[in-house]
CSV table of C-alpha atoms and ligand atoms in Angstrom, one decimal:
chain,number,residue,atom,x,y,z
A,11,MET,CA,205.7,67.6,143.4
A,12,PRO,CA,202.4,69.1,144.7
A,13,SER,CA,202.2,72.5,146.2
A,14,LEU,CA,199.8,73.0,149.1
A,15,PHE,CA,197.9,76.2,150.0
A,16,VAL,CA,195.7,76.9,153.0
A,17,ALA,CA,193.0,79.6,152.3
A,18,HIS,CA,190.9,81.2,155.1
A,19,TYR,CA,187.6,83.3,154.8
A,20,GLY,CA,186.6,85.9,157.3
A,21,GLU,CA,183.1,87.4,157.4
A,22,ILE,CA,181.5,84.0,156.5
A,23,GLY,CA,182.6,82.9,159.9
A,24,THR,CA,179.7,85.0,161.3
A,25,LYS,CA,176.9,83.6,159.2
A,26,GLY,CA,175.5,81.1,162.0
A,27,ALA,CA,173.2,78.5,160.6
A,28,ASN,CA,173.8,79.7,156.9
A,29,ARG,CA,177.6,79.3,157.1
A,30,PRO,CA,177.7,76.0,155.2
A,31,VAL,CA,175.8,77.7,152.1
A,32,PHE,CA,178.5,80.3,152.1
A,33,GLU,CA,181.3,77.7,152.5
A,34,HIS,CA,179.9,75.6,149.6
A,35,SER,CA,179.8,78.6,147.3
A,36,LEU,CA,183.2,79.8,148.1
A,37,GLU,CA,184.5,76.1,147.7
A,38,ARG,CA,182.9,76.1,144.2
A,39,ASN,CA,184.2,79.6,143.4
A,40,ILE,CA,187.9,78.4,144.4
A,41,ARG,CA,187.5,75.4,142.2
A,42,ASP,CA,186.3,77.5,139.3
A,43,SER,CA,189.0,80.1,139.5
A,44,LEU,CA,191.7,77.3,139.6
A,45,ARG,CA,190.0,75.3,136.9
A,46,GLY,CA,192.6,73.8,134.5
A,47,LEU,CA,195.5,73.9,136.8
A,48,PRO,CA,197.5,70.6,136.8
A,49,GLY,CA,197.0,68.5,140.0
A,50,LEU,CA,194.1,70.6,141.2
A,51,HIS,CA,192.6,69.4,144.5
A,52,VAL,CA,190.4,71.4,146.9
A,53,ARG,CA,188.9,70.2,150.1
A,54,ARG,CA,187.4,72.1,153.1
A,55,ALA,CA,188.9,71.2,156.7
A,56,HIS,CA,188.4,73.3,160.0
A,57,GLN,CA,186.8,76.3,158.4
A,58,ARG,CA,189.4,76.7,156.0
A,59,PHE,CA,190.4,75.3,152.6
A,60,LEU,CA,193.2,73.2,151.5
A,61,VAL,CA,194.3,73.5,147.8
A,62,THR,CA,196.8,71.3,146.1
A,63,VAL,CA,198.2,71.9,142.7
A,64,ASP,CA,201.3,70.7,140.9
A,65,ASP,CA,204.6,72.8,141.7
A,66,ASP,CA,204.8,74.5,138.4
A,67,ALA,CA,201.3,75.7,138.7
A,68,ALA,CA,202.0,77.3,142.3
A,69,ALA,CA,202.7,80.9,141.1
A,70,GLU,CA,199.5,80.9,138.7
A,71,ALA,CA,197.4,79.4,141.7
A,72,ARG,CA,198.7,82.3,144.0
A,73,GLY,CA,197.6,84.9,141.5
A,74,ARG,CA,194.1,83.4,141.0
A,75,LEU,CA,193.5,82.8,144.8
A,76,ALA,CA,194.3,86.6,145.3
A,77,LYS,CA,191.0,87.2,143.1
A,78,VAL,CA,188.6,85.0,144.8
A,79,PHE,CA,186.1,87.1,146.9
A,80,GLY,CA,185.4,85.6,150.3
A,81,LEU,CA,189.1,84.7,151.2
A,82,VAL,CA,190.9,87.0,153.6
A,83,TRP,CA,194.2,85.4,153.4
A,84,PHE,CA,196.1,82.4,152.1
A,85,ALA,CA,199.5,80.9,152.4
A,86,GLN,CA,201.6,78.3,150.6
A,87,VAL,CA,202.4,75.7,153.4
A,88,ASP,CA,204.4,72.7,154.2
A,89,SER,CA,202.5,69.8,155.7
A,90,VAL,CA,203.8,67.5,158.3
A,91,PRO,CA,202.4,64.6,160.4
A,92,LEU,CA,201.3,65.3,163.9
A,93,ALA,CA,204.8,64.5,165.4
A,94,TYR,CA,206.9,67.0,167.3
A,95,PRO,CA,210.2,65.9,165.6
A,96,GLN,CA,209.0,66.5,162.0
A,97,ILE,CA,207.4,69.8,163.1
A,98,LEU,CA,210.9,70.8,164.5
A,99,GLU,CA,212.7,69.8,161.6
A,100,THR,CA,210.5,71.6,159.0
A,101,ALA,CA,210.4,74.7,161.3
A,102,VAL,CA,214.3,74.8,161.3
A,103,GLU,CA,214.3,74.3,157.5
A,104,LYS,CA,211.8,77.0,157.1
A,105,LEU,CA,213.7,79.6,159.1
A,106,SER,CA,217.1,78.6,157.9
A,107,ASP,CA,217.4,81.6,155.6
A,108,VAL,CA,216.9,84.0,158.4
A,109,GLU,CA,220.1,85.9,159.4
A,110,LYS,CA,222.0,84.8,162.4
A,111,GLY,CA,221.3,87.3,165.1
A,112,SER,CA,217.8,88.4,163.8
A,113,THR,CA,214.7,87.8,165.6
A,114,PHE,CA,211.7,85.4,165.1
A,115,ARG,CA,208.6,84.2,166.8
A,116,VAL,CA,206.3,81.3,166.4
A,117,SER,CA,202.7,81.7,166.2
A,118,ALA,CA,201.0,78.5,167.0
A,119,ARG,CA,197.2,77.5,166.6
A,120,ARG,CA,195.5,74.5,167.4
A,121,SER,CA,192.2,73.7,165.5
A,122,ASP,CA,192.2,70.2,166.9
A,123,LYS,CA,192.6,70.0,170.6
A,124,SER,CA,193.7,66.2,170.5
A,125,PHE,CA,197.4,67.1,169.8
A,126,ALA,CA,199.3,66.5,173.0
A,127,MET,CA,200.7,69.9,173.5
A,128,SER,CA,198.8,73.3,173.9
A,129,SER,CA,199.4,76.0,171.3
A,130,GLN,CA,201.5,77.8,174.0
A,131,GLU,CA,203.4,74.8,175.0
A,132,LEU,CA,204.2,74.1,171.3
A,133,ALA,CA,205.4,77.7,170.4
A,134,ARG,CA,207.6,77.8,173.5
A,135,LYS,CA,209.2,74.4,172.9
A,136,LEU,CA,209.7,75.1,169.2
A,137,GLY,CA,211.0,78.5,170.1
A,138,GLU,CA,213.7,77.1,172.3
A,139,ASP,CA,214.8,74.4,170.0
A,140,VAL,CA,215.0,76.7,166.8
A,141,ILE,CA,217.3,79.0,168.9
A,142,ALA,CA,219.4,76.1,169.7
A,143,ALA,CA,219.7,75.1,166.2
A,144,LEU,CA,220.0,78.4,164.4
A,145,GLY,CA,221.1,81.1,167.0
A,146,LEU,CA,218.2,83.3,166.4
A,147,GLY,CA,216.8,85.7,169.0
A,148,VAL,CA,213.2,86.0,170.0
A,149,ASP,CA,211.0,89.0,169.6
A,150,LEU,CA,207.2,88.6,170.2
A,151,SER,CA,206.2,92.1,169.1
A,152,GLU,CA,208.2,93.0,166.1
A,153,PRO,CA,210.3,89.8,164.9
A,154,ASP,CA,212.2,89.7,161.7
A,155,ALA,CA,210.4,86.6,160.8
A,156,THR,CA,207.3,84.7,161.8
A,157,LEU,CA,206.6,81.0,161.6
A,158,PHE,CA,203.0,80.1,161.7
A,159,VAL,CA,202.1,76.5,162.8
A,160,ASP,CA,198.4,75.4,162.3
A,161,ILE,CA,197.6,72.1,164.0
A,162,LEU,CA,194.8,70.4,162.1
A,163,ARG,CA,193.2,67.0,163.0
A,164,ASP,CA,195.5,65.0,160.5
A,165,GLN,CA,198.4,67.2,159.9
A,166,VAL,CA,200.4,70.4,160.8
A,167,LEU,CA,201.0,73.3,158.3
A,168,LEU,CA,203.9,75.4,158.7
A,169,TYR,CA,204.4,78.8,156.6
A,170,ARG,CA,206.1,82.1,157.0
A,171,CYS,CA,204.0,84.6,155.2
A,172,ARG,CA,200.3,85.1,154.5
A,173,THR,CA,199.0,86.7,151.4
A,174,ARG,CA,196.0,89.0,151.9
A,175,GLY,CA,192.8,88.0,150.1
A,176,LEU,CA,190.1,90.4,148.8
A,177,GLY,CA,187.8,89.8,151.6
A,178,GLY,CA,184.1,90.4,150.8
A,179,LEU,CA,181.6,87.6,150.1
A,180,PRO,CA,181.6,84.7,147.6
A,181,VAL,CA,180.4,85.8,144.2
A,182,GLY,CA,176.9,84.4,143.8
A,183,VAL,CA,175.6,84.3,147.5
A,184,SER,CA,173.8,87.5,147.3
A,185,GLY,CA,172.0,86.7,143.9
A,186,ARG,CA,172.2,88.1,140.4
A,187,VAL,CA,171.9,91.7,139.3
A,188,LEU,CA,171.6,93.4,135.8
A,189,HIS,CA,174.6,95.6,135.5
A,190,LEU,CA,174.8,98.5,133.2
A,191,LEU,CA,178.2,98.5,131.6
A,192,SER,CA,179.6,101.2,129.4
A,193,GLY,CA,183.3,100.9,128.2
A,194,GLY,CA,184.3,103.8,130.8
A,195,ILE,CA,186.2,103.6,133.9
A,196,ASP,CA,183.3,103.6,136.4
A,197,SER,CA,180.9,100.8,135.6
A,198,PRO,CA,183.5,98.1,135.7
A,199,VAL,CA,184.6,99.3,139.2
A,200,ALA,CA,180.9,99.3,140.3
A,201,GLY,CA,180.4,95.8,139.0
A,202,TRP,CA,183.6,94.6,140.8
A,203,LEU,CA,182.2,96.2,144.2
A,204,LEU,CA,178.9,94.2,143.6
A,205,MET,CA,180.8,91.1,143.2
A,206,LYS,CA,182.7,91.8,146.3
A,207,ARG,CA,179.4,91.8,148.2
A,208,GLY,CA,178.5,88.4,146.6
A,209,CYS,CA,176.3,89.6,143.5
A,210,ARG,CA,176.6,87.9,140.3
A,211,PRO,CA,176.4,90.4,137.5
A,212,THR,CA,175.1,89.8,134.1
A,213,TYR,CA,176.2,92.9,132.0
A,214,LEU,CA,173.9,94.8,129.9
A,215,HIS,CA,175.6,97.2,127.2
A,216,PHE,CA,174.0,99.5,124.6
A,217,TYR,CA,176.2,99.7,121.5
A,218,LEU,CA,176.5,102.1,118.7
A,219,ALA,CA,178.6,99.7,116.5
A,220,PRO,CA,177.1,98.7,113.2
A,221,GLY,CA,176.5,95.2,114.6
A,222,PRO,CA,177.1,93.2,117.9
A,223,GLN,CA,179.9,91.4,116.1
A,224,ASN,CA,181.9,94.6,116.3
A,225,VAL,CA,181.6,94.7,119.9
A,226,LEU,CA,183.1,91.3,120.3
A,227,GLN,CA,186.4,92.9,119.1
A,228,SER,CA,186.0,95.9,121.5
A,229,LYS,CA,187.1,96.8,125.0
A,230,VAL,CA,183.6,96.0,126.4
A,231,VAL,CA,184.2,92.2,125.9
A,232,GLU,CA,187.6,92.7,127.3
A,233,LEU,CA,186.4,94.3,130.3
A,234,VAL,CA,183.8,91.6,130.9
A,235,ARG,CA,186.5,89.0,130.5
A,236,HIS,CA,188.6,90.8,133.0
A,237,LEU,CA,186.0,91.1,135.6
A,238,GLY,CA,185.5,87.3,135.1
A,239,THR,CA,188.8,86.7,136.5
A,240,TYR,CA,187.2,87.7,139.7
A,241,GLY,CA,183.6,86.4,139.2
A,242,GLY,CA,183.9,83.7,136.8
A,243,ASP,CA,182.5,83.2,133.1
A,244,SER,CA,180.0,85.9,132.6
A,245,GLU,CA,177.1,87.0,130.3
A,246,LEU,CA,177.0,90.3,128.4
A,247,ILE,CA,173.7,91.3,126.8
A,248,LEU,CA,174.1,93.7,123.8
A,249,VAL,CA,171.2,95.9,122.8
A,250,PRO,CA,171.4,98.2,119.7
A,251,PHE,CA,171.1,102.0,120.3
A,252,ALA,CA,170.0,102.4,116.6
A,253,PRO,CA,166.3,102.1,117.1
A,254,TYR,CA,166.2,104.5,120.0
A,255,GLN,CA,168.4,106.9,118.0
A,256,LEU,CA,166.0,106.8,114.9
A,257,ALA,CA,162.8,107.0,117.1
A,258,THR,CA,164.1,110.1,119.1
A,259,SER,CA,165.9,112.1,116.4
A,260,ASP,CA,163.6,115.2,117.4
A,261,LEU,CA,164.3,115.1,121.0
A,262,PRO,CA,165.7,118.4,122.2
A,263,GLN,CA,169.4,118.1,122.9
A,264,GLU,CA,169.3,119.4,126.4
A,265,PHE,CA,166.9,116.5,127.3
A,266,GLU,CA,169.1,113.8,125.6
A,267,PRO,CA,171.2,112.3,128.3
A,268,VAL,CA,168.5,112.0,131.0
A,269,VAL,CA,165.9,110.7,128.8
A,270,PHE,CA,168.3,108.2,127.1
A,271,ARG,CA,169.3,107.0,130.7
A,272,ARG,CA,165.4,106.5,131.5
A,273,PHE,CA,165.1,104.5,128.4
A,274,VAL,CA,168.1,102.3,129.3
A,275,ARG,CA,166.4,101.9,132.7
A,276,MET,CA,163.2,100.7,131.0
A,277,VAL,CA,165.1,98.3,128.9
A,278,ALA,CA,166.9,97.0,132.0
A,279,GLU,CA,163.6,96.5,133.8
A,280,ALA,CA,161.9,94.8,131.0
A,281,LEU,CA,164.9,92.3,130.8
A,282,SER,CA,165.0,91.9,134.5
A,283,SER,CA,161.4,91.0,134.4
A,284,ASP,CA,162.0,88.4,131.6
A,285,LEU,CA,165.1,86.9,132.9
A,286,GLY,CA,164.4,87.4,136.7
A,287,TYR,CA,167.0,89.8,138.0
A,288,PRO,CA,165.8,91.3,141.4
A,289,ALA,CA,167.9,94.5,141.0
A,290,ILE,CA,169.8,96.7,138.5
A,291,SER,CA,173.0,98.2,139.0
A,292,THR,CA,175.1,101.2,137.5
A,293,GLY,CA,178.5,103.0,137.8
A,294,ASP,CA,176.6,106.3,138.6
A,295,ASN,CA,178.5,108.8,140.7
A,296,LEU,CA,176.5,111.6,142.3
A,297,ALA,CA,177.2,115.0,140.5
A,298,GLN,CA,180.2,113.6,138.4
A,299,VAL,CA,178.5,114.7,135.2
A,300,ALA,CA,175.5,116.8,134.5
A,301,SER,CA,173.3,113.7,134.0
A,302,GLN,CA,174.2,112.4,137.5
A,303,THR,CA,173.0,115.4,139.5
A,304,LEU,CA,170.6,114.5,142.4
A,305,GLN,CA,167.6,115.7,140.4
A,306,ASN,CA,168.6,113.9,137.3
A,307,ILE,CA,169.0,110.7,139.0
A,308,VAL,CA,165.6,111.0,140.6
A,309,SER,CA,164.2,111.7,137.1
A,310,ILE,CA,165.9,108.7,135.7
A,311,ASP,CA,164.8,106.4,138.5
A,312,SER,CA,161.3,107.7,138.5
A,313,GLY,CA,158.7,105.0,137.8
A,314,SER,CA,161.2,102.3,138.3
A,315,SER,CA,159.7,99.2,139.9
A,316,LEU,CA,163.2,97.7,140.7
A,317,PRO,CA,166.0,99.0,143.1
A,318,THR,CA,168.9,100.4,141.3
A,319,PHE,CA,172.2,99.9,143.1
A,320,ARG,CA,175.0,102.6,142.6
A,321,PRO,CA,178.0,101.3,144.7
A,322,LEU,CA,180.0,104.4,143.5
A,323,LEU,CA,177.6,107.1,144.3
A,324,ALA,CA,179.9,108.6,147.0
A,325,PHE,CA,183.3,108.0,145.6
A,326,ASP,CA,185.5,110.7,144.4
A,327,LYS,CA,186.8,110.2,140.7
A,328,GLU,CA,190.4,109.6,142.2
A,329,GLU,CA,189.2,107.0,144.3
A,330,ILE,CA,187.4,105.3,141.4
A,331,VAL,CA,190.6,105.5,139.3
A,332,ASP,CA,192.8,104.1,142.1
A,333,LEU,CA,190.5,101.0,142.4
A,334,ALA,CA,190.3,100.7,138.8
A,335,LYS,CA,194.0,100.5,138.7
A,336,ARG,CA,194.0,97.9,141.3
A,337,ILE,CA,191.4,95.7,139.8
A,338,GLY,CA,193.3,95.8,136.6
A,339,SER,CA,190.5,97.4,134.5
A,340,TYR,CA,192.0,100.9,134.1
A,341,GLU,CA,194.1,100.5,131.2
A,342,THR,CA,191.3,98.6,129.3
A,343,SER,CA,188.9,101.5,129.9
A,344,LEU,CA,191.1,104.0,128.4
A,345,LYS,CA,191.2,102.1,125.0
A,346,GLU,CA,189.4,103.7,122.0
A,347,TYR,CA,185.8,102.8,121.6
A,348,LYS,CA,182.8,104.8,120.3
A,349,ASP,CA,180.1,104.4,122.9
A,350,CYS,CA,176.5,105.7,122.4
A,351,CYS,CA,176.8,108.2,125.2
A,352,SER,CA,179.6,109.8,123.2
A,353,ILE,CA,177.2,111.2,120.6
A,354,ILE,CA,174.6,112.2,123.2
A,355,SER,CA,174.6,115.9,124.1
A,356,ARG,CA,177.3,116.5,126.8
A,357,HIS,CA,175.3,119.6,128.0
A,358,PRO,CA,172.1,118.5,129.4
A,359,ARG,CA,169.6,120.3,131.9
A,360,THR,CA,171.0,119.7,135.1
A,361,ARG,CA,167.6,119.7,136.8
A,362,MET,CA,165.3,117.8,134.5
A,363,LYS,CA,161.7,117.5,135.8
A,364,VAL,CA,160.4,114.0,136.2
A,365,ARG,CA,157.3,115.4,134.2
A,366,ASP,CA,159.3,116.2,131.3
A,367,VAL,CA,160.9,112.8,131.2
A,368,ASP,CA,157.6,111.1,131.6
A,369,ASP,CA,156.3,113.0,128.7
A,370,ALA,CA,159.2,111.8,126.5
A,371,VAL,CA,158.4,108.2,127.5
A,372,ARG,CA,154.8,108.7,126.3
A,373,HIS,CA,155.6,110.7,123.3
A,374,PHE,CA,158.2,108.1,121.9
A,375,GLY,CA,156.4,105.0,123.0
A,376,PHE,CA,159.5,103.8,125.1
A,377,LYS,CA,157.8,100.7,126.2
A,378,GLU,CA,157.3,99.5,122.6
A,379,LEU,CA,160.6,100.9,121.5
A,380,ALA,CA,162.2,99.0,124.4
A,381,ARG,CA,160.6,95.9,123.1
A,382,ARG,CA,162.0,96.5,119.6
A,383,CYS,CA,165.5,97.0,121.0
A,384,ILE,CA,165.5,93.8,123.0
A,385,ALA,CA,164.2,91.9,119.8
A,386,ASP,CA,167.4,92.9,118.1
A,387,GLY,CA,169.5,92.0,121.1
A,388,SER,CA,172.4,89.4,121.5
A,389,VAL,CA,173.8,87.6,124.4
A,390,VAL,CA,177.6,86.9,124.5
A,391,LYS,CA,178.9,84.2,126.9
A,392,VAL,CA,182.4,85.4,127.8
A,393,ALA,CA,185.0,82.9,129.0
A,394,PRO,CA,188.9,82.9,129.1
A,395,GLY,CA,189.9,83.3,125.4
A,396,GLN,CA,186.5,83.0,123.9
A,397,ALA,CA,183.1,84.7,123.4
A,398,THR,CA,180.3,83.1,121.9
A,399,ILE,CA,177.2,85.0,120.7
A,400,ARG,CA,173.6,84.1,120.3
A,401,PRO,CA,170.2,86.0,119.8
A,402,LEU,CA,168.7,87.4,123.0
A,403,GLN,CA,165.3,86.1,121.9
A,404,ASP,CA,166.7,82.5,122.1
A,405,VAL,CA,167.8,83.0,125.7
A,406,LEU,CA,164.5,84.7,126.6
A,407,GLU,CA,162.5,81.8,125.2
A,408,GLU,CA,164.7,79.3,126.9
A,409,TYR,CA,164.3,81.2,130.2
A,410,ALA,CA,160.5,81.4,129.7
A,411,GLY,CA,160.4,77.6,128.9
A,412,GLU,CA,162.6,76.7,132.1
A,413,ALA,CA,160.2,79.2,134.2
A,414,SER,CA,157.1,77.4,133.1
A,415,GLU,CA,158.7,74.0,133.7
A,416,ARG,CA,159.5,75.2,137.3
A,417,VAL,CA,155.7,76.2,137.8
A,418,THR,CA,154.4,72.9,136.4
A,419,ASN,CA,156.7,70.7,138.6
B,516,ATP,P1,181.4,105.0,133.1
B,516,ATP,O1,182.6,105.3,133.3
B,516,ATP,O2,180.8,103.8,133.8
B,516,ATP,O3,180.9,105.0,131.7
B,516,ATP,P2,180.4,107.7,133.4
B,516,ATP,O4,181.0,108.5,134.5
B,516,ATP,O5,181.0,107.8,132.0
B,516,ATP,O6,180.5,106.1,133.8
B,516,ATP,P3,177.8,107.9,132.3
B,516,ATP,O7,178.3,107.9,130.9
B,516,ATP,O8,176.7,109.0,132.7
B,516,ATP,O9,178.9,108.0,133.5
B,516,ATP,O10,177.1,106.7,132.7
B,516,ATP,C1,176.5,106.3,134.0
B,516,ATP,C2,176.3,104.9,134.1
B,516,ATP,O11,175.2,104.6,133.1
B,516,ATP,C3,177.4,104.1,133.8
B,516,ATP,O12,178.2,104.0,134.9
B,516,ATP,C4,176.8,102.8,133.2
B,516,ATP,O13,176.4,102.1,134.4
B,516,ATP,C5,175.5,103.3,132.5
B,516,ATP,N1,175.9,103.3,131.2
B,516,ATP,C6,176.5,104.3,130.5
B,516,ATP,N2,176.7,103.9,129.2
B,516,ATP,C7,176.2,102.9,128.9
B,516,ATP,C8,176.1,102.0,127.8
B,516,ATP,N3,176.4,102.2,126.6
B,516,ATP,N4,175.4,100.7,128.1
B,516,ATP,C9,174.9,100.3,129.2
B,516,ATP,N5,175.0,101.3,130.2
B,516,ATP,C10,175.8,102.4,130.3
B,517,MG,MG1,180.4,106.7,130.4
């Protein structure tokens, strides 16, 4: 037996002439998210989506729909033909578990005006007939149960409860960003918030582990995989910290955190230019740690040519932790992992001058050093249950080849 769901979007409805683009993306994301479920069928109808899966996959489908950005609510529904007797029969069946003497209300909506009764007429008539059949009372403002009845062109949908979706916009509609991911609590939450507004992040992580293979077993890949349950299969770029560490061994300790973050930014900018990312993003939070004072953020950003998005800038740590728990990344973020920031001095200057950071950039030849780190980089394609790794150089060459083809055509 198939189970049918109706899924609704919110903000997309205000998108005017661009609405079809957003709807198309959302439909693709719904399909991607439900990929592999038996009996899957997705179609768009009257500014909503109708999703069918086999009965035994209904619970899984519910869980996955709750993670699709762009949906404001969804419901498992019964579908009946456009005929009053069938509507009544199903209405009675769906309200039969409501205790005698309790109250209910019918909320009817007509998306197709060709149905003979208006929404109000249908709600009233159904209400009367349900009272006669089940002995329930009516309460329009605070009922014990609500029966929703949606009339479409070719069928009528009946359901009792709506599940709230995540809202936001479909992942991908706003474009791609290169997101700096540590193994901490903040950056996964920041990545999630960017997805909520339609960005598709590619993750960039600097690793201290002996080789990229070690990172594959770590919580970093686990975090990317978990974020993928919201945004689909993802790419994680791994860049070694070792070349930087060797080259900057005589850097004064109090300069370390800010200078390293400037270096990270330069690597991210070089990659963005090579791979076409229009913006970079981080999990920075204003004044949370010494490297994130306003002055230090200014010094880290100085000389950047791309915008840096920091969706968590004004959150309190408690708010970030709450969100991490809701997203489901919190427990993974707490797992043991030796991040490169852990070996960098924790007592930096809180007001590092742009000039001092610029001097370090020149002194250590960061442009060239960034290229060397990138040359040793890898790309991991992270999907459910698997992670495949290949040299970053191969991906860069492929992208350059495709870009020159695009120019030639
Ligand atoms: P998080 O919980 O995200 O690690 P944090 O509060 O520990 O954040 P920092 O360690 O100062 O703060 O890092 C600030 C931001 O720099 C992170 O949110 C992340 O975007 C980026 N970042 C930190 N470490 C790395 C890393 N190893 N690779 C890539 N980006 C990193
Ligand atoms: Mg950190």
